[in-house]
mmCIF file of C-alpha atoms and ligand atoms in Angstrom:
data_model
loop_
_atom_site.group_PDB
_atom_site.id
_atom_site.type_symbol
_atom_site.label_atom_id
_atom_site.label_comp_id
_atom_site.label_asym_id
_atom_site.label_seq_id
_atom_site.Cartn_x
_atom_site.Cartn_y
_atom_site.Cartn_z
ATOM 1 C CA MET A 1 119.843 44.340 128.224
ATOM 2 C CA ASN A 2 121.917 47.424 128.739
ATOM 3 C CA GLY A 3 120.498 48.190 132.161
ATOM 4 C CA TYR A 4 118.392 51.093 130.892
ATOM 5 C CA PRO A 5 115.086 49.613 129.801
ATOM 6 C CA PHE A 6 113.467 53.043 129.581
ATOM 7 C CA ASN A 7 114.202 55.867 127.301
ATOM 8 C CA ARG A 8 115.686 58.302 129.800
ATOM 9 C CA ARG A 9 115.510 61.340 127.563
ATOM 10 C CA ARG A 10 113.571 64.052 129.352
ATOM 11 C CA ALA A 11 110.156 64.472 127.777
ATOM 12 C CA THR A 12 109.674 67.868 126.174
ATOM 13 C CA ALA A 13 106.260 69.415 125.750
ATOM 14 C CA ALA A 14 105.991 68.227 122.164
ATOM 15 C CA HIS A 15 106.194 64.576 123.273
ATOM 16 C CA LEU A 16 103.234 64.864 125.598
ATOM 17 C CA PRO A 17 99.605 64.583 124.538
ATOM 18 C CA LEU A 18 97.465 67.712 124.419
ATOM 19 C CA GLY A 19 96.299 68.590 127.900
ATOM 20 C CA GLU A 20 99.473 67.460 129.637
ATOM 21 C CA ARG A 21 101.578 70.295 128.312
ATOM 22 C CA ARG A 22 102.021 73.606 130.018
ATOM 23 C CA ASP A 23 104.170 75.999 128.111
ATOM 24 C CA ALA A 24 105.538 78.779 130.309
ATOM 25 C CA ARG A 25 105.609 81.189 127.376
ATOM 26 C CA PHE A 26 101.811 81.165 127.170
ATOM 27 C CA TYR A 27 100.342 79.790 130.397
ATOM 28 C CA GLY A 28 98.579 82.563 132.301
ATOM 29 C CA LYS A 29 99.820 85.212 129.850
ATOM 30 C CA HIS A 30 97.880 88.022 128.214
ATOM 31 C CA ILE A 31 97.647 88.280 124.434
ATOM 32 C CA LEU A 32 97.712 92.012 123.786
ATOM 33 C CA SER A 33 99.832 92.658 120.700
ATOM 34 C CA VAL A 34 101.503 90.590 118.003
ATOM 35 C CA SER A 35 104.771 92.230 119.033
ATOM 36 C CA GLN A 36 104.973 89.772 121.936
ATOM 37 C CA PHE A 37 105.509 86.797 119.589
ATOM 38 C CA THR A 38 108.664 85.336 118.093
ATOM 39 C CA ARG A 39 108.715 83.014 115.115
ATOM 40 C CA THR A 40 109.191 80.063 117.455
ATOM 41 C CA ASP A 41 106.045 81.091 119.339
ATOM 42 C CA LEU A 42 104.093 81.308 116.095
ATOM 43 C CA GLU A 43 105.222 77.907 114.949
ATOM 44 C CA TYR A 44 104.113 76.484 118.282
ATOM 45 C CA ILE A 45 100.692 78.167 118.035
ATOM 46 C CA PHE A 46 100.249 76.832 114.506
ATOM 47 C CA ALA A 47 101.274 73.311 115.533
ATOM 48 C CA VAL A 48 98.653 73.360 118.293
ATOM 49 C CA ALA A 49 96.077 74.819 115.858
ATOM 50 C CA ASP A 50 96.837 71.932 113.468
ATOM 51 C CA GLU A 51 96.077 69.487 116.285
ATOM 52 C CA MET A 52 92.853 71.335 117.099
ATOM 53 C CA ARG A 53 91.794 71.027 113.491
ATOM 54 C CA ILE A 54 92.389 67.281 113.513
ATOM 55 C CA MET A 55 90.467 66.884 116.772
ATOM 56 C CA VAL A 56 87.504 68.945 115.537
ATOM 57 C CA GLU A 57 87.395 66.900 112.340
ATOM 58 C CA ARG A 58 87.600 63.627 114.283
ATOM 59 C CA VAL A 59 85.464 64.200 117.352
ATOM 60 C CA GLY A 60 83.970 67.692 117.066
ATOM 61 C CA THR A 61 83.951 68.557 120.776
ATOM 62 C CA PHE A 62 86.295 67.321 123.511
ATOM 63 C CA ASP A 63 86.974 68.045 127.147
ATOM 64 C CA LEU A 64 90.354 69.767 127.202
ATOM 65 C CA LEU A 65 88.965 72.879 128.949
ATOM 66 C CA LYS A 66 86.118 71.227 130.843
ATOM 67 C CA GLY A 67 85.169 73.391 133.810
ATOM 68 C CA LYS A 68 86.914 76.502 132.464
ATOM 69 C CA ILE A 69 84.936 79.684 131.872
ATOM 70 C CA LEU A 70 85.575 82.408 129.318
ATOM 71 C CA ALA A 71 84.157 85.925 129.725
ATOM 72 C CA ASN A 72 83.524 87.344 126.258
ATOM 73 C CA LEU A 73 83.392 91.114 126.811
ATOM 74 C CA PHE A 74 82.518 93.053 123.648
ATOM 75 C CA TYR A 75 82.119 96.844 123.695
ATOM 76 C CA GLU A 76 81.924 96.919 119.883
ATOM 77 C CA PRO A 77 79.900 94.890 117.367
ATOM 78 C CA SER A 78 81.276 91.530 116.287
ATOM 79 C CA THR A 79 80.038 88.417 114.542
ATOM 80 C CA ARG A 80 83.094 86.273 113.842
ATOM 81 C CA THR A 81 85.454 87.136 116.669
ATOM 82 C CA SER A 82 82.838 86.829 119.378
ATOM 83 C CA SER A 83 81.185 83.687 118.050
ATOM 84 C CA SER A 84 84.465 81.989 117.149
ATOM 85 C CA PHE A 85 85.755 82.445 120.706
ATOM 86 C CA THR A 86 82.452 81.015 121.954
ATOM 87 C CA ALA A 87 82.652 78.086 119.532
ATOM 88 C CA ALA A 88 86.326 77.535 120.413
ATOM 89 C CA MET A 89 85.581 77.413 124.145
ATOM 90 C CA GLU A 90 82.577 75.135 123.704
ATOM 91 C CA ARG A 91 84.409 72.757 121.352
ATOM 92 C CA LEU A 92 86.992 72.430 124.128
ATOM 93 C CA GLY A 93 84.300 71.591 126.668
ATOM 94 C CA GLY A 94 84.385 74.938 128.476
ATOM 95 C CA SER A 95 81.671 77.543 128.864
ATOM 96 C CA VAL A 96 81.174 81.219 128.133
ATOM 97 C CA ILE A 97 79.747 84.306 129.846
ATOM 98 C CA PRO A 98 78.720 86.454 126.873
ATOM 99 C CA ILE A 99 78.601 90.225 127.335
ATOM 100 C CA ASN A 100 77.884 91.555 123.884
ATOM 101 C CA GLU A 101 75.508 94.319 124.660
ATOM 102 C CA VAL A 102 77.397 96.407 127.170
ATOM 103 C CA ARG A 103 74.457 98.794 127.153
ATOM 104 C CA TYR A 104 72.538 96.151 129.123
ATOM 105 C CA SER A 105 75.388 95.706 131.609
ATOM 106 C CA SER A 106 76.753 97.961 134.346
ATOM 107 C CA VAL A 107 78.932 99.687 131.752
ATOM 108 C CA ALA A 108 75.767 101.621 130.913
ATOM 109 C CA LYS A 109 75.714 102.811 134.542
ATOM 110 C CA GLY A 110 79.188 104.270 134.136
ATOM 111 C CA GLU A 111 81.320 101.387 135.377
ATOM 112 C CA SER A 112 84.986 101.698 134.385
ATOM 113 C CA LEU A 113 86.804 99.064 132.347
ATOM 114 C CA PRO A 114 89.147 98.108 135.240
ATOM 115 C CA ASP A 115 86.147 97.536 137.527
ATOM 116 C CA THR A 116 84.271 95.480 134.934
ATOM 117 C CA VAL A 117 87.358 93.355 134.308
ATOM 118 C CA ARG A 118 88.049 92.814 138.017
ATOM 119 C CA THR A 119 84.447 91.694 138.418
ATOM 120 C CA LEU A 120 84.430 89.305 135.481
ATOM 121 C CA GLU A 121 87.664 87.658 136.478
ATOM 122 C CA ALA A 122 86.049 86.610 139.730
ATOM 123 C CA TYR A 123 83.694 84.469 137.648
ATOM 124 C CA SER A 124 85.958 83.308 134.829
ATOM 125 C CA ASP A 125 89.401 81.967 133.888
ATOM 126 C CA VAL A 126 90.117 84.115 130.827
ATOM 127 C CA ILE A 127 88.667 87.348 129.417
ATOM 128 C CA VAL A 128 88.359 88.173 125.726
ATOM 129 C CA LEU A 129 87.985 91.931 125.276
ATOM 130 C CA ARG A 130 86.976 94.072 122.311
ATOM 131 C CA HIS A 131 86.910 97.798 122.934
ATOM 132 C CA PRO A 132 86.732 100.981 120.804
ATOM 133 C CA GLU A 133 89.798 102.570 122.420
ATOM 134 C CA THR A 134 93.380 101.822 121.417
ATOM 135 C CA GLY A 135 95.252 100.486 124.434
ATOM 136 C CA ALA A 136 92.094 99.262 126.227
ATOM 137 C CA ALA A 137 93.337 95.657 126.385
ATOM 138 C CA ALA A 138 96.672 96.786 127.845
ATOM 139 C CA LEU A 139 94.811 98.880 130.416
ATOM 140 C CA ALA A 140 92.593 95.933 131.377
ATOM 141 C CA ALA A 141 95.671 93.716 131.668
ATOM 142 C CA ARG A 142 97.191 96.064 134.252
ATOM 143 C CA TYR A 143 94.278 95.299 136.572
ATOM 144 C CA ALA A 144 93.595 91.677 135.717
ATOM 145 C CA ARG A 145 95.088 88.596 137.349
ATOM 146 C CA LYS A 146 93.568 86.332 134.699
ATOM 147 C CA PRO A 147 94.690 86.361 131.052
ATOM 148 C CA ILE A 148 93.233 89.094 128.834
ATOM 149 C CA ILE A 149 92.986 88.375 125.119
ATOM 150 C CA ASN A 150 92.771 91.481 122.925
ATOM 151 C CA ALA A 151 89.982 90.937 120.395
ATOM 152 C CA GLY A 152 90.507 94.373 118.807
ATOM 153 C CA ASP A 153 91.311 97.662 120.543
ATOM 154 C CA GLY A 154 90.071 100.598 118.487
ATOM 155 C CA THR A 155 92.400 101.278 115.585
ATOM 156 C CA GLY A 156 95.276 99.628 117.462
ATOM 157 C CA GLU A 157 95.666 95.892 117.042
ATOM 158 C CA HIS A 158 93.739 92.687 116.486
ATOM 159 C CA PRO A 159 96.357 90.061 117.320
ATOM 160 C CA THR A 160 94.189 86.933 117.177
ATOM 161 C CA GLN A 161 92.943 87.936 113.716
ATOM 162 C CA ALA A 162 96.524 88.388 112.489
ATOM 163 C CA LEU A 163 97.448 84.967 113.884
ATOM 164 C CA LEU A 164 94.586 83.347 112.012
ATOM 165 C CA ASP A 165 95.480 85.352 108.899
ATOM 166 C CA LEU A 166 99.029 84.031 109.014
ATOM 167 C CA PHE A 167 97.774 80.501 109.681
ATOM 168 C CA THR A 168 95.521 80.881 106.604
ATOM 169 C CA ILE A 169 98.478 81.891 104.409
ATOM 170 C CA ARG A 170 100.523 78.953 105.712
ATOM 171 C CA GLU A 171 97.687 76.490 105.046
ATOM 172 C CA GLU A 172 96.742 77.890 101.646
ATOM 173 C CA LEU A 173 100.138 78.654 100.135
ATOM 174 C CA GLY A 174 102.211 76.176 102.131
ATOM 175 C CA ARG A 175 104.814 78.750 103.114
ATOM 176 C CA LEU A 176 105.308 82.077 104.860
ATOM 177 C CA GLU A 177 108.722 83.007 103.482
ATOM 178 C CA GLY A 178 109.408 84.999 100.357
ATOM 179 C CA LEU A 179 105.870 86.280 99.825
ATOM 180 C CA THR A 180 104.644 89.510 98.299
ATOM 181 C CA VAL A 181 101.620 90.650 100.271
ATOM 182 C CA THR A 182 99.427 93.516 99.106
ATOM 183 C CA MET A 183 97.163 95.191 101.667
ATOM 184 C CA LEU A 184 94.282 97.121 100.136
ATOM 185 C CA GLY A 185 91.706 99.596 101.417
ATOM 186 C CA ASP A 186 91.543 101.252 104.808
ATOM 187 C CA LEU A 187 95.065 100.832 106.140
ATOM 188 C CA LYS A 188 94.752 103.778 108.504
ATOM 189 C CA TYR A 189 91.881 102.594 110.684
ATOM 190 C CA GLY A 190 92.001 98.863 109.880
ATOM 191 C CA ARG A 191 93.518 97.258 112.970
ATOM 192 C CA THR A 192 93.843 93.827 111.348
ATOM 193 C CA VAL A 193 96.450 95.083 108.886
ATOM 194 C CA HIS A 194 98.365 96.827 111.666
ATOM 195 C CA SER A 195 98.836 93.488 113.385
ATOM 196 C CA LEU A 196 99.325 91.451 110.215
ATOM 197 C CA ALA A 197 102.067 93.714 108.821
ATOM 198 C CA ARG A 198 104.037 93.274 112.060
ATOM 199 C CA LEU A 199 103.722 89.492 111.922
ATOM 200 C CA LEU A 200 104.668 89.312 108.248
ATOM 201 C CA ALA A 201 107.827 91.243 109.060
ATOM 202 C CA LEU A 202 109.039 88.208 111.021
ATOM 203 C CA TYR A 203 109.028 86.273 107.748
ATOM 204 C CA GLY A 204 110.696 88.938 105.639
ATOM 205 C CA ALA A 205 107.663 89.561 103.435
ATOM 206 C CA ARG A 206 107.636 92.236 100.743
ATOM 207 C CA ILE A 207 104.618 94.411 101.555
ATOM 208 C CA ASN A 208 102.639 96.692 99.237
ATOM 209 C CA TYR A 209 100.138 99.137 100.698
ATOM 210 C CA VAL A 210 97.380 100.261 98.330
ATOM 211 C CA SER A 211 94.994 102.871 99.719
ATOM 212 C CA PRO A 212 93.440 106.279 99.153
ATOM 213 C CA GLU A 213 95.798 109.053 100.237
ATOM 214 C CA ILE A 214 93.808 109.714 103.436
ATOM 215 C CA LEU A 215 93.813 106.047 104.509
ATOM 216 C CA ARG A 216 97.530 105.246 104.322
ATOM 217 C CA MET A 217 99.242 102.847 106.715
ATOM 218 C CA PRO A 218 100.220 104.751 109.918
ATOM 219 C CA ARG A 219 103.769 106.143 109.752
ATOM 220 C CA GLU A 220 104.846 104.498 112.995
ATOM 221 C CA ILE A 221 104.131 101.038 111.589
ATOM 222 C CA VAL A 222 105.881 101.736 108.275
ATOM 223 C CA GLU A 223 108.888 103.089 110.193
ATOM 224 C CA GLU A 224 108.905 100.150 112.604
ATOM 225 C CA LEU A 225 109.072 97.705 109.676
ATOM 226 C CA GLU A 226 111.604 99.880 107.872
ATOM 227 C CA ARG A 227 113.954 99.528 110.833
ATOM 228 C CA GLN A 228 113.644 95.755 110.388
ATOM 229 C CA GLY A 229 114.625 96.060 106.737
ATOM 230 C CA ILE A 230 111.219 95.044 105.341
ATOM 231 C CA PRO A 231 110.659 96.217 101.755
ATOM 232 C CA GLN A 232 107.442 98.280 101.745
ATOM 233 C CA ARG A 233 105.912 100.423 99.011
ATOM 234 C CA GLU A 234 102.814 102.566 98.881
ATOM 235 C CA TYR A 235 100.427 102.939 95.941
ATOM 236 C CA THR A 236 97.002 104.257 95.124
ATOM 237 C CA MET A 237 96.383 101.913 92.152
ATOM 238 C CA LEU A 238 96.019 98.171 92.686
ATOM 239 C CA ASP A 239 97.037 97.424 89.099
ATOM 240 C CA ASP A 240 100.553 98.679 89.856
ATOM 241 C CA VAL A 241 101.165 95.581 92.025
ATOM 242 C CA LEU A 242 98.404 93.075 91.347
ATOM 243 C CA ALA A 243 100.401 90.852 88.976
ATOM 244 C CA GLU A 244 103.226 90.320 91.499
ATOM 245 C CA THR A 245 100.943 89.690 94.504
ATOM 246 C CA ASP A 246 100.849 86.321 96.318
ATOM 247 C CA VAL A 247 98.372 87.436 98.980
ATOM 248 C CA LEU A 248 95.847 90.202 98.360
ATOM 249 C CA TYR A 249 94.445 91.249 101.736
ATOM 250 C CA VAL A 250 91.365 93.455 101.316
ATOM 251 C CA THR A 251 89.898 95.533 104.137
ATOM 252 C CA ARG A 252 86.599 97.306 104.717
ATOM 253 C CA VAL A 253 86.623 101.096 104.933
ATOM 254 C CA GLN A 254 86.006 101.541 108.679
ATOM 255 C CA LYS A 255 83.038 103.901 108.549
ATOM 256 C CA GLU A 256 82.641 104.010 112.345
ATOM 257 C CA ARG A 257 86.130 105.528 112.787
ATOM 258 C CA PHE A 258 85.624 108.567 110.552
ATOM 259 C CA GLU A 259 85.099 111.929 112.217
ATOM 260 C CA ASP A 260 83.872 113.427 108.942
ATOM 261 C CA LEU A 261 81.322 111.234 107.119
ATOM 262 C CA ASP A 262 81.801 113.228 103.896
ATOM 263 C CA GLU A 263 85.341 111.892 103.822
ATOM 264 C CA TYR A 264 83.979 108.367 104.218
ATOM 265 C CA GLU A 265 81.612 108.922 101.267
ATOM 266 C CA GLN A 266 84.559 109.985 99.106
ATOM 267 C CA VAL A 267 86.605 106.845 99.741
ATOM 268 C CA LYS A 268 84.071 104.129 100.566
ATOM 269 C CA ASP A 269 84.059 102.679 97.054
ATOM 270 C CA ALA A 270 87.685 103.421 96.210
ATOM 271 C CA TYR A 271 88.410 99.750 95.397
ATOM 272 C CA VAL A 272 86.141 96.923 94.353
ATOM 273 C CA ILE A 273 87.562 93.495 93.519
ATOM 274 C CA THR A 274 85.650 91.909 90.629
ATOM 275 C CA THR A 275 86.081 88.776 88.523
ATOM 276 C CA GLU A 276 87.898 91.056 86.048
ATOM 277 C CA THR A 277 90.426 92.007 88.745
ATOM 278 C CA MET A 278 90.976 88.321 89.479
ATOM 279 C CA LYS A 279 91.844 87.656 85.820
ATOM 280 C CA ARG A 280 94.859 89.920 86.199
ATOM 281 C CA ALA A 281 96.032 88.206 89.406
ATOM 282 C CA LYS A 282 98.422 85.239 89.695
ATOM 283 C CA PRO A 283 96.845 81.787 89.291
ATOM 284 C CA ALA A 284 98.352 80.688 92.637
ATOM 285 C CA MET A 285 97.566 83.767 94.720
ATOM 286 C CA ILE A 286 94.954 84.011 97.487
ATOM 287 C CA LEU A 287 92.405 86.706 98.179
ATOM 288 C CA MET A 288 91.799 87.354 101.881
ATOM 289 C CA HIS A 289 89.476 89.608 103.903
ATOM 290 C CA PRO A 290 88.965 89.669 107.692
ATOM 291 C CA LEU A 291 85.222 90.246 107.049
ATOM 292 C CA PRO A 292 82.688 91.771 107.327
ATOM 293 C CA ARG A 293 82.664 92.685 103.632
ATOM 294 C CA VAL A 294 80.592 95.651 102.558
ATOM 295 C CA SER A 295 81.155 96.312 98.850
ATOM 296 C CA GLU A 296 84.915 95.887 98.390
ATOM 297 C CA ILE A 297 84.695 92.369 96.917
ATOM 298 C CA ALA A 298 81.932 91.584 94.397
ATOM 299 C CA LEU A 299 79.842 88.556 95.386
ATOM 300 C CA ASP A 300 80.637 86.512 92.270
ATOM 301 C CA VAL A 301 84.343 86.562 93.210
ATOM 302 C CA ASP A 302 83.388 84.121 96.013
ATOM 303 C CA LEU A 303 83.249 81.328 93.421
ATOM 304 C CA ASP A 304 86.920 81.829 92.513
ATOM 305 C CA PRO A 305 88.947 79.112 94.297
ATOM 306 C CA ARG A 306 91.510 81.775 95.201
ATOM 307 C CA ALA A 307 88.907 83.547 97.367
ATOM 308 C CA ALA A 308 90.031 82.302 100.784
ATOM 309 C CA TYR A 309 87.968 84.471 103.149
ATOM 310 C CA PHE A 310 85.426 81.868 104.234
ATOM 311 C CA ARG A 311 88.158 79.283 104.765
ATOM 312 C CA GLN A 312 89.955 82.011 106.747
ATOM 313 C CA VAL A 313 86.920 82.112 109.076
ATOM 314 C CA GLU A 314 87.223 78.369 109.707
ATOM 315 C CA TYR A 315 90.972 78.549 110.403
ATOM 316 C CA GLY A 316 90.112 81.196 113.003
ATOM 317 C CA LEU A 317 88.314 78.587 115.087
ATOM 318 C CA TYR A 318 91.391 76.340 115.300
ATOM 319 C CA VAL A 319 93.749 79.219 116.095
ATOM 320 C CA ARG A 320 91.456 80.524 118.851
ATOM 321 C CA MET A 321 91.078 77.018 120.295
ATOM 322 C CA ALA A 322 94.876 76.799 120.365
ATOM 323 C CA LEU A 323 95.244 80.184 122.089
ATOM 324 C CA LEU A 324 92.656 79.371 124.757
ATOM 325 C CA ALA A 325 94.249 76.002 125.494
ATOM 326 C CA MET A 326 97.686 77.608 125.679
ATOM 327 C CA VAL A 327 96.843 80.492 128.018
ATOM 328 C CA LEU A 328 94.894 78.100 130.242
ATOM 329 C CA GLY A 329 97.881 75.776 130.509
ATOM 330 C CA LYS A 330 96.471 72.862 128.562
ATOM 331 C CA ALA A 331 98.659 72.928 125.483
HETATM 332 C C1 NCD B 401 87.627 93.158 111.772
HETATM 333 C C2 NCD B 401 87.724 94.029 113.002
HETATM 334 O O1 NCD B 401 86.840 93.969 113.876
HETATM 335 O O2 NCD B 401 88.708 94.733 113.099
HETATM 336 N N1 NCD B 401 86.655 92.159 111.877
HETATM 337 C C3 NCD B 401 87.023 90.947 112.409
HETATM 338 O O3 NCD B 401 87.323 90.830 113.576
HETATM 339 N N2 NCD B 401 87.078 89.907 111.570
HETATM 340 C C4 NCD B 401 87.566 93.890 110.506
HETATM 341 C C5 NCD B 401 86.505 94.920 110.287
HETATM 342 O O4 NCD B 401 85.675 95.196 111.154
HETATM 343 O O5 NCD B 401 86.492 95.471 109.195
#
C-alpha cells in the first residue's frame, strides 16, 4: 500500500457519465452562429452526439432531460428541424411546447418577438427559434434569460444544420481535414451553406462554389474565409469541379426569398443531379442536401450509396440531442 488507495487525479468532464457533466462553454449559452465555436468545441459536440447515437440504438429513450421543457417557436415552415428538435427532446425524456403556426398565436395579434420570447421562457428551459429575418435569433437572445437556439434566421445562418452536416461528413468519410467540398445551387439565399462554409474553414477545406451568377455566395462570407487563407473558387458549371469533389453539397433554390419570381423561374432548374452526374463523381465521395429537395436531385440518385441525405437527417437527431443536453447542463 502506498497510502493513496484512490486515484487522486481530478475527474474531468470526460470521465463522468452523461448527466453528471456540466461544461461551462455550453451550459446556459445561446447557439446563434457557428462563429462561436472552436474546433475543440466541435469535437466535444461530436463526442456527445456519438454517445447519443449509442444510447438511442441501445435504449431508444432515456431520462437525461426529464422535467425539462423546450419551446419550439417556428415563424417559417419546417419539417426536419422542428420535428428533430421535438424527437431529440422526447428521446431525452423532456417535453415540448410546439408553436409552428404563429398565425394561431399572439404573433398574429401583433406581438413582438422579444415579448413572445419573454413569455415562452417563463414556461420553458430552452427556446428553439426559426424566423424569416436575419439576426432574429440574436435579437431574441438579447431579451432572453434562457438559451436560444437559432434554427434558421432568414438568409443568415442555420448553425445546428451546419453542425449536423459536419458530423455527417465525419461519420461518412471518417475525416474532416484535407477535403474538397463543392457547394451547388442557391448560395446567396441558402443559409445552410453560409454556416457550413464557416465551419469547414476551421478544418482548412478547399471550397468550390457552383451557382448561377445571381445566386453567388455572399461577398462577406467569401472575404471572411479569404482572410483565413481558405482556398475558394467560383464556377457556373459543376463539371469543372465534379471529379475532384469529396463532398457535393446541393441546395434548393430558395423560392420564398426572391423578390422577382421571374428571376426564380430562370434559375430554378439550373442544376439537376442525375445518375449520369454521379458516374462522373469520385467513387468515395458523398452527396449531401439539407432537404427539402424540390427537383435538384433526381429520385433515382437516392439508390446510389453515396447519396447521404437521408442518413444526414438521422445524424441531425443525435447532434440536436447533444446540443440540448449541453445547453441544459447535462452533458
Ligand atoms: C433548410 C433551411 O430551412 O434552411 N432546411 C433545413 O432546415 N433542413 C434548407 C432549405 O429550406 O432549403
